[in-house]
PDB file of C-alpha atoms in Angstrom:
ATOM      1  CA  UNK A   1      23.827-125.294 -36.244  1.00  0.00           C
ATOM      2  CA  UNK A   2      27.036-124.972 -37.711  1.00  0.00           C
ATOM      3  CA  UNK A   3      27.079-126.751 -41.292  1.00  0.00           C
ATOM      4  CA  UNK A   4      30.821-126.183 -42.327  1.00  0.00           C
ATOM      5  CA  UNK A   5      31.321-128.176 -38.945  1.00  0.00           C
ATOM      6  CA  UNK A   6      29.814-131.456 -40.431  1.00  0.00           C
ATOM      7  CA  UNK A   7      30.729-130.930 -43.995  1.00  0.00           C
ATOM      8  CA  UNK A   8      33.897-133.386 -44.019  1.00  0.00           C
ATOM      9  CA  UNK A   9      32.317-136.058 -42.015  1.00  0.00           C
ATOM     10  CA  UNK A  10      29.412-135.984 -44.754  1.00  0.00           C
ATOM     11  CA  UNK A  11      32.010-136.199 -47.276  1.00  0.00           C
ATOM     12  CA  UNK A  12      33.581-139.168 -45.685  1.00  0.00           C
ATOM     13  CA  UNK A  13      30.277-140.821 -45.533  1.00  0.00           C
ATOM     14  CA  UNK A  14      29.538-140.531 -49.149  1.00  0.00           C
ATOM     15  CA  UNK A  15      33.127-141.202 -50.468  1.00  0.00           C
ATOM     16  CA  UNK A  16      32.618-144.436 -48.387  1.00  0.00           C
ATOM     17  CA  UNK A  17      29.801-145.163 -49.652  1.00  0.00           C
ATOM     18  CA  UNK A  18      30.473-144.634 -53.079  1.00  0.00           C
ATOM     19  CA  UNK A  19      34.113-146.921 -52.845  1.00  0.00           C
ATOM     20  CA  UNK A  20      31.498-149.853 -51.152  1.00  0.00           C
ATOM     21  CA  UNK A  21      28.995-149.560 -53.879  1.00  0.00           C
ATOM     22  CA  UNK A  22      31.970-149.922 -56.534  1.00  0.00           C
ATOM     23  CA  UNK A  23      33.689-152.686 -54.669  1.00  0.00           C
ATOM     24  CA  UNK A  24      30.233-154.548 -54.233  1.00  0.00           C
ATOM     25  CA  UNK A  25      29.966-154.335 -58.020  1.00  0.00           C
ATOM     26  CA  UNK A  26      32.800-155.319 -59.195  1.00  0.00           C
ATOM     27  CA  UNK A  27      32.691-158.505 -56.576  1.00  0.00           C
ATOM     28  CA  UNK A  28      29.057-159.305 -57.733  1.00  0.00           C
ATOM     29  CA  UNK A  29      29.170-158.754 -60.918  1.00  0.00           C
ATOM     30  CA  UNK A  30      32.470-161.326 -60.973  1.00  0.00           C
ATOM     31  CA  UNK A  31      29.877-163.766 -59.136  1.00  0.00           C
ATOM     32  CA  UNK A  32      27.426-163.303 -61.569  1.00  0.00           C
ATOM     33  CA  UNK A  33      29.754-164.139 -64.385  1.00  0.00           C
ATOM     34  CA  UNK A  34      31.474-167.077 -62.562  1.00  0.00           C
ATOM     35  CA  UNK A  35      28.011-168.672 -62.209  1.00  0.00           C
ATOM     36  CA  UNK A  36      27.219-168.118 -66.164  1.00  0.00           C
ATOM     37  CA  UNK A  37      30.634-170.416 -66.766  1.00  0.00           C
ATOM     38  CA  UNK A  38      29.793-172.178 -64.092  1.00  0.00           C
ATOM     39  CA  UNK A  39      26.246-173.344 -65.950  1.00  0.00           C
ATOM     40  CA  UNK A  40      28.056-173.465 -69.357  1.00  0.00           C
ATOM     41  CA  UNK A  41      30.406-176.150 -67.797  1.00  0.00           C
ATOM     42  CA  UNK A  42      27.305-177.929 -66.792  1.00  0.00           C
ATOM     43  CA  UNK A  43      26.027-178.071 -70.242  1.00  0.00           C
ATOM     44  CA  UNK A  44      29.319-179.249 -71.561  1.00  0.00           C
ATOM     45  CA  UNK A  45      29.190-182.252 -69.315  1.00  0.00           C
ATOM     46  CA  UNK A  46      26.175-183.162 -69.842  1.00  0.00           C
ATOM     47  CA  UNK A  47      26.254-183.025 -73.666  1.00  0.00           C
ATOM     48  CA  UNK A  48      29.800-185.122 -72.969  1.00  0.00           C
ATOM     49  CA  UNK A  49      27.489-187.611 -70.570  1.00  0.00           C
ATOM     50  CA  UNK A  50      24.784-188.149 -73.379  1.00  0.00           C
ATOM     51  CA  UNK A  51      27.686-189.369 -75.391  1.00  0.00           C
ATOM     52  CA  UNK A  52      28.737-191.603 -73.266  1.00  0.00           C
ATOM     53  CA  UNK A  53      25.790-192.932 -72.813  1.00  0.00           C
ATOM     54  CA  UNK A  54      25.154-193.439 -76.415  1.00  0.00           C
ATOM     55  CA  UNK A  55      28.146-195.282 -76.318  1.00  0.00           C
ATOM     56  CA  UNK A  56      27.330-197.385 -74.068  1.00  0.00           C
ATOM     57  CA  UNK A  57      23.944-198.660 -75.966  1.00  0.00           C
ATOM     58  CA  UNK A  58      25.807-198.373 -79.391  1.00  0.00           C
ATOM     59  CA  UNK A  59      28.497-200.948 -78.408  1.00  0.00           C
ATOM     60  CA  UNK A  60      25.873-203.282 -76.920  1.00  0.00           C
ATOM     61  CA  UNK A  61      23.889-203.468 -80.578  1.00  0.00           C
ATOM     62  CA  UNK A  62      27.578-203.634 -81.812  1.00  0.00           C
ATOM     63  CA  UNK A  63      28.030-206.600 -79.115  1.00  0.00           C
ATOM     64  CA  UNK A  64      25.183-208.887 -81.056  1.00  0.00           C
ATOM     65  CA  UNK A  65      27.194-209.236 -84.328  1.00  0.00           C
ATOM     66  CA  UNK A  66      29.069-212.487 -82.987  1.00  0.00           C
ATOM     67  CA  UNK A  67      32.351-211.754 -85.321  1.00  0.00           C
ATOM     68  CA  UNK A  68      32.716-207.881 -84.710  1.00  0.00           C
ATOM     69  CA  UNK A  69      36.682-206.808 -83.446  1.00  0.00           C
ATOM     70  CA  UNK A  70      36.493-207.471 -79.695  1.00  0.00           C
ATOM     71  CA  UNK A  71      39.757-205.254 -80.093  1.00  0.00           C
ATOM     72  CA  UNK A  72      37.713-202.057 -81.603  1.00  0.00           C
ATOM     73  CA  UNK A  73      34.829-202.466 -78.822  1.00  0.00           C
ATOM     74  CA  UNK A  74      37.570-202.628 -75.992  1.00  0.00           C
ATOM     75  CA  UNK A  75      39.069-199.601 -77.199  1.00  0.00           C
ATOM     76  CA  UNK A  76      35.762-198.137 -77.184  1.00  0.00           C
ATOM     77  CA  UNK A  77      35.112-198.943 -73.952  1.00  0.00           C
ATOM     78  CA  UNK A  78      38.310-198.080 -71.958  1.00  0.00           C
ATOM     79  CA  UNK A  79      38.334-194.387 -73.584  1.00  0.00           C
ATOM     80  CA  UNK A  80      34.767-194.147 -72.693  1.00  0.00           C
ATOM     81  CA  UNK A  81      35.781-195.260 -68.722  1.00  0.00           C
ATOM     82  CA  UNK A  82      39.235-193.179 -69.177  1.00  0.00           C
ATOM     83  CA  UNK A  83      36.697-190.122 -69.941  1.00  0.00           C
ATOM     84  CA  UNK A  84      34.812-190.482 -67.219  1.00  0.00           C
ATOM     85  CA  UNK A  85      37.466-190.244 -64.683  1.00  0.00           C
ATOM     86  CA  UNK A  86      38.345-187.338 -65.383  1.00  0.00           C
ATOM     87  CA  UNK A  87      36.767-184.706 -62.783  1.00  0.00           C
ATOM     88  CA  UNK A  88      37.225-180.648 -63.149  1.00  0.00           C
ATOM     89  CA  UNK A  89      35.873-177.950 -60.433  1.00  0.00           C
ATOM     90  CA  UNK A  90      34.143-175.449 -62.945  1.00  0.00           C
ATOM     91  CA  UNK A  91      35.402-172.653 -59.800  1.00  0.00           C
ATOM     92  CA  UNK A  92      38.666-173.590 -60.249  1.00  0.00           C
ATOM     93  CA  UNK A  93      39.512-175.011 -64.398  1.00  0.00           C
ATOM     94  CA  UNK A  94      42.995-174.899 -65.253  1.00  0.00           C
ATOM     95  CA  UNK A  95      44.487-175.128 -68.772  1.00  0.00           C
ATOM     96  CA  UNK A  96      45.989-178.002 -67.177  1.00  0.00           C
ATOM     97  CA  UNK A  97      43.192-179.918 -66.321  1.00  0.00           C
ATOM     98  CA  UNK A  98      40.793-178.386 -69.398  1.00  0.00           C
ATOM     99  CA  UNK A  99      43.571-179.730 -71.331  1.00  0.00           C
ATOM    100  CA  UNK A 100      43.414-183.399 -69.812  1.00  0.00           C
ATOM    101  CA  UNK A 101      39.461-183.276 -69.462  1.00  0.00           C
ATOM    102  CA  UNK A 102      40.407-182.632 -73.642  1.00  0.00           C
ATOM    103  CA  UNK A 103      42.872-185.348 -74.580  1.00  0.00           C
ATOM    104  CA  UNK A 104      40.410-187.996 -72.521  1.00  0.00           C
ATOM    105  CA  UNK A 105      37.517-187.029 -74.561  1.00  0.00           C
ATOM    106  CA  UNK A 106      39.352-187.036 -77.779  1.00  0.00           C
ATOM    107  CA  UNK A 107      40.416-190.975 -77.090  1.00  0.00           C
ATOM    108  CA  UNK A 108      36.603-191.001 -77.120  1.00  0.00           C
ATOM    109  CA  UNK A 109      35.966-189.651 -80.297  1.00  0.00           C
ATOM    110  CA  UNK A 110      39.066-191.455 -82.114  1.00  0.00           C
ATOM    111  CA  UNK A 111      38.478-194.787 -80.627  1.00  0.00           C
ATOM    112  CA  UNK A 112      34.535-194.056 -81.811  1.00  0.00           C
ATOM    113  CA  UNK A 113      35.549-192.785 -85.262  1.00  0.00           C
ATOM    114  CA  UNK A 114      37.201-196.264 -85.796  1.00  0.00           C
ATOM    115  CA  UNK A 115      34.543-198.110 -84.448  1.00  0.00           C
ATOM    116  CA  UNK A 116      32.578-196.551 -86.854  1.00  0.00           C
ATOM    117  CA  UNK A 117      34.419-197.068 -89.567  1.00  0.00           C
ATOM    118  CA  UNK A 118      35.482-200.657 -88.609  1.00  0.00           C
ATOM    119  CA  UNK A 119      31.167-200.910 -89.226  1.00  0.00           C
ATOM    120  CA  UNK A 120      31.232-200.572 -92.589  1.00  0.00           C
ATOM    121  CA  UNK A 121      32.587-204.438 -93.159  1.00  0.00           C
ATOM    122  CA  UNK A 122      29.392-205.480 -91.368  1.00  0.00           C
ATOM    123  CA  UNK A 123      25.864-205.101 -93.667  1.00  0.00           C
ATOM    124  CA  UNK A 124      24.180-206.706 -90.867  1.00  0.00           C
ATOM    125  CA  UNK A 125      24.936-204.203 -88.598  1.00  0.00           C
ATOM    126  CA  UNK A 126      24.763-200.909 -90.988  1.00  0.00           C
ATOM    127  CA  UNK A 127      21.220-202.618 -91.673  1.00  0.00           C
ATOM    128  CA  UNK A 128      20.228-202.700 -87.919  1.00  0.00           C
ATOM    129  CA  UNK A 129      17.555-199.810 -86.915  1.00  0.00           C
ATOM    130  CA  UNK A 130      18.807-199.422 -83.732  1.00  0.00           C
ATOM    131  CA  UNK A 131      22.432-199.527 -85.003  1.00  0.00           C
ATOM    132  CA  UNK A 132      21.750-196.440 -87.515  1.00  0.00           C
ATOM    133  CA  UNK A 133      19.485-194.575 -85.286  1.00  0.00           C
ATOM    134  CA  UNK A 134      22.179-194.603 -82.467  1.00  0.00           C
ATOM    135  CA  UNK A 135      24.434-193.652 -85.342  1.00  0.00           C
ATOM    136  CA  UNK A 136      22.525-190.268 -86.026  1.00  0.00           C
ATOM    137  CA  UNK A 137      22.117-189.652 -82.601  1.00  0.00           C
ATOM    138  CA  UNK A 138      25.808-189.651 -81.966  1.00  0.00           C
ATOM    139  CA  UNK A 139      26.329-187.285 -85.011  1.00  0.00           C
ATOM    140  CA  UNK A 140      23.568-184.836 -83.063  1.00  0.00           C
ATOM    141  CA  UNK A 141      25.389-185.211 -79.822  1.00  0.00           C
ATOM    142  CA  UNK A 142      28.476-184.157 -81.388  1.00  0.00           C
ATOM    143  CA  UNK A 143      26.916-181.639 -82.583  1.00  0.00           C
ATOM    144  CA  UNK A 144      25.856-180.548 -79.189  1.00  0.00           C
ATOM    145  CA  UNK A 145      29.136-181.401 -77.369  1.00  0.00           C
ATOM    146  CA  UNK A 146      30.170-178.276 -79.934  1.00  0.00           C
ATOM    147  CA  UNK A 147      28.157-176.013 -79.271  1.00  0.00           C
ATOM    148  CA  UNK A 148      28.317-176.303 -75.806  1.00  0.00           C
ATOM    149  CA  UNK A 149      31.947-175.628 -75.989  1.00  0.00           C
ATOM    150  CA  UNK A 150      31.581-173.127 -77.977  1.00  0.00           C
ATOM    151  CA  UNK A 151      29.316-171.365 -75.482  1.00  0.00           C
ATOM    152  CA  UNK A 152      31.225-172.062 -72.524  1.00  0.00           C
ATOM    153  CA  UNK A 153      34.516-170.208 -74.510  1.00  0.00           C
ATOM    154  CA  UNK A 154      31.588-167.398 -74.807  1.00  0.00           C
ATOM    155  CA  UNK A 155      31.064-167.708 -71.118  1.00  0.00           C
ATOM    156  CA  UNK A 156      34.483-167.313 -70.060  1.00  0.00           C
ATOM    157  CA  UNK A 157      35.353-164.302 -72.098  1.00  0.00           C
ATOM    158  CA  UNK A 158      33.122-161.760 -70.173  1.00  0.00           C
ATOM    159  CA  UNK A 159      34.596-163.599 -66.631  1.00  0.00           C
ATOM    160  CA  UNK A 160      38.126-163.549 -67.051  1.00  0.00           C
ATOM    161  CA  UNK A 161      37.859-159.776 -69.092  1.00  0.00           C
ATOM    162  CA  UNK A 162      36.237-158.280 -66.242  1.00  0.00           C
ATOM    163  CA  UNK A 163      38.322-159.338 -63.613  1.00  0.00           C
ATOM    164  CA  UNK A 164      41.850-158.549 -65.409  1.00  0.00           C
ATOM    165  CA  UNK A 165      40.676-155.523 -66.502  1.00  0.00           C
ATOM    166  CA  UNK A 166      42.127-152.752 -63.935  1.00  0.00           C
ATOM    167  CA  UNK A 167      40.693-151.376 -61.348  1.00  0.00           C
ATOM    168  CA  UNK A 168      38.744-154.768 -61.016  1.00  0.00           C
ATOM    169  CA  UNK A 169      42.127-156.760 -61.167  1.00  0.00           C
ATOM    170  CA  UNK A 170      42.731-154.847 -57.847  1.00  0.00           C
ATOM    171  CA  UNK A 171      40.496-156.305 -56.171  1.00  0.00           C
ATOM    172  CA  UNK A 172      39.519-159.628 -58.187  1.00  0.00           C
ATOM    173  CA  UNK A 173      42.757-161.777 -56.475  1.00  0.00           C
ATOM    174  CA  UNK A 174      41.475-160.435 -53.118  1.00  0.00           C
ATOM    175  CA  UNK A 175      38.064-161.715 -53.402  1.00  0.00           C
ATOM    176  CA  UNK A 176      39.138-164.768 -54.630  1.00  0.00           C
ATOM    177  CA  UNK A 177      38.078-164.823 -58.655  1.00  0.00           C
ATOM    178  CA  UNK A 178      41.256-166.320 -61.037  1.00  0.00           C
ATOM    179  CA  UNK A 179      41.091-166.242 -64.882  1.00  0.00           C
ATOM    180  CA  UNK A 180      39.286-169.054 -66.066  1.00  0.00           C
ATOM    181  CA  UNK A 181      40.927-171.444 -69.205  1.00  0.00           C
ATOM    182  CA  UNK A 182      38.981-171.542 -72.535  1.00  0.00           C
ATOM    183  CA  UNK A 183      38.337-175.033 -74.621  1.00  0.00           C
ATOM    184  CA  UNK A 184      40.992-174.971 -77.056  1.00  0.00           C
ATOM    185  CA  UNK A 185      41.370-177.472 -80.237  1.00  0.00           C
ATOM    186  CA  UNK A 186      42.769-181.043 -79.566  1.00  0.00           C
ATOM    187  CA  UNK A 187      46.256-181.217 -80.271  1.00  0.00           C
ATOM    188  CA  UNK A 188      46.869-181.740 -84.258  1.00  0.00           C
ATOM    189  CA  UNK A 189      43.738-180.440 -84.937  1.00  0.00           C
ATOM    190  CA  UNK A 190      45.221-177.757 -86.932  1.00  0.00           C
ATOM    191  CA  UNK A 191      47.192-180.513 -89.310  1.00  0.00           C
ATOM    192  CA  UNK A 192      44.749-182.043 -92.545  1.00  0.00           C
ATOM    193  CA  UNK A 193      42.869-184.954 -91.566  1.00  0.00           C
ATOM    194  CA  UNK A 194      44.521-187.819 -93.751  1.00  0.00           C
ATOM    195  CA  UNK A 195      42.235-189.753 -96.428  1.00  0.00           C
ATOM    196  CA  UNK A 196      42.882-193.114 -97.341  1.00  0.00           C
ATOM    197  CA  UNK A 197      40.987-194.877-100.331  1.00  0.00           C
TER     198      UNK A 197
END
């Protein structure tokens, strides 16, 4: 049996191999990524559906004091539905629609923020247990809603490096993987927050 005779097809076999096994693992390894921002999106929307939930039992103790701003409560509420609406495929974010899924939930936290402050007329209601106890869990959930962000920005990171990074960038478009957009700060978040005494 003549060896040299067989010696390019074996080659070709394991140069095709090889270029499979490296095109496999740059496509799975983008799939394994996606899904990690994927998940991270999930926890960001369910940190920001807590809140809204919160909301919802925080303005119902707010409801019971009779001569509490209607005006602050509806302001509450429409941000809160406003929020809601908004809808984002975690395979397909945009800085588009991150930024609008961003702007919604900031109405939240303004229109909250002055709720909260609008409180501090009423010792009735700063004196209610269920009032103070939504109170702190708010203040948690903001907490979370942070950190959640904060992790998804982590999640994103590995994604979008791997598949603009070249050779992967090759092959990334073909398969279907586009660079993901990262949480960025609300708009005049950089400017000092105004105090008035």
């Amino acid at each position: 049996m003549d060896f040299k005779k067989f010696l390019p097809w074996i080659i070709a076999v394991v140069v095709i191999i090889g270029i499979y096994s490296w095109v496999k693992g740059i496509n799975n390894t983008a799939v394994t990524l996606n899904q990690t921002v994927e998940q991270s999106w999930g926890d960001v929307q369910t940190a920001y559906q807590r809140r809204n939930d919160l909301i919802g039992n925080l303005v119902n103790t707010v409801k019971g004091a009779a001569d509490f701003e209607k005006s602050t409560l509806t302001a509450v509420i429409e941000a809160r539905a406003k929020a809601t609406s908004v809808k984002i495929d975690p395979a397909n974010i945009t800085p588009e629609q991150l930024a609008e899924f961003n702007k919604a939930q900031s109405g939240v936290s303004s229109s909250l923020s002055r709720l909260l402050v609008t409180v501090e007329a009423y010792p009735e209601l700063k004196a209610n247990q269920n009032f103070l106890k939504l109170q702190d869990e708010l203040a948690s959930t903001e907490n979370q809603i942070l950190t959640a962000r904060t992790r998804f920005n982590e999640a994103v990171k590995p994604y979008n490096s791997h598949i603009k990074t070249f050779p992967n960038s090759l092959f990334a478009g073909m398969f279907g993987f586009k660079e993901k957009a990262y949480f960025n700060a609300v708009e005049g978040a950089d400017k000092p927050v105004e105090v008035k005494f």
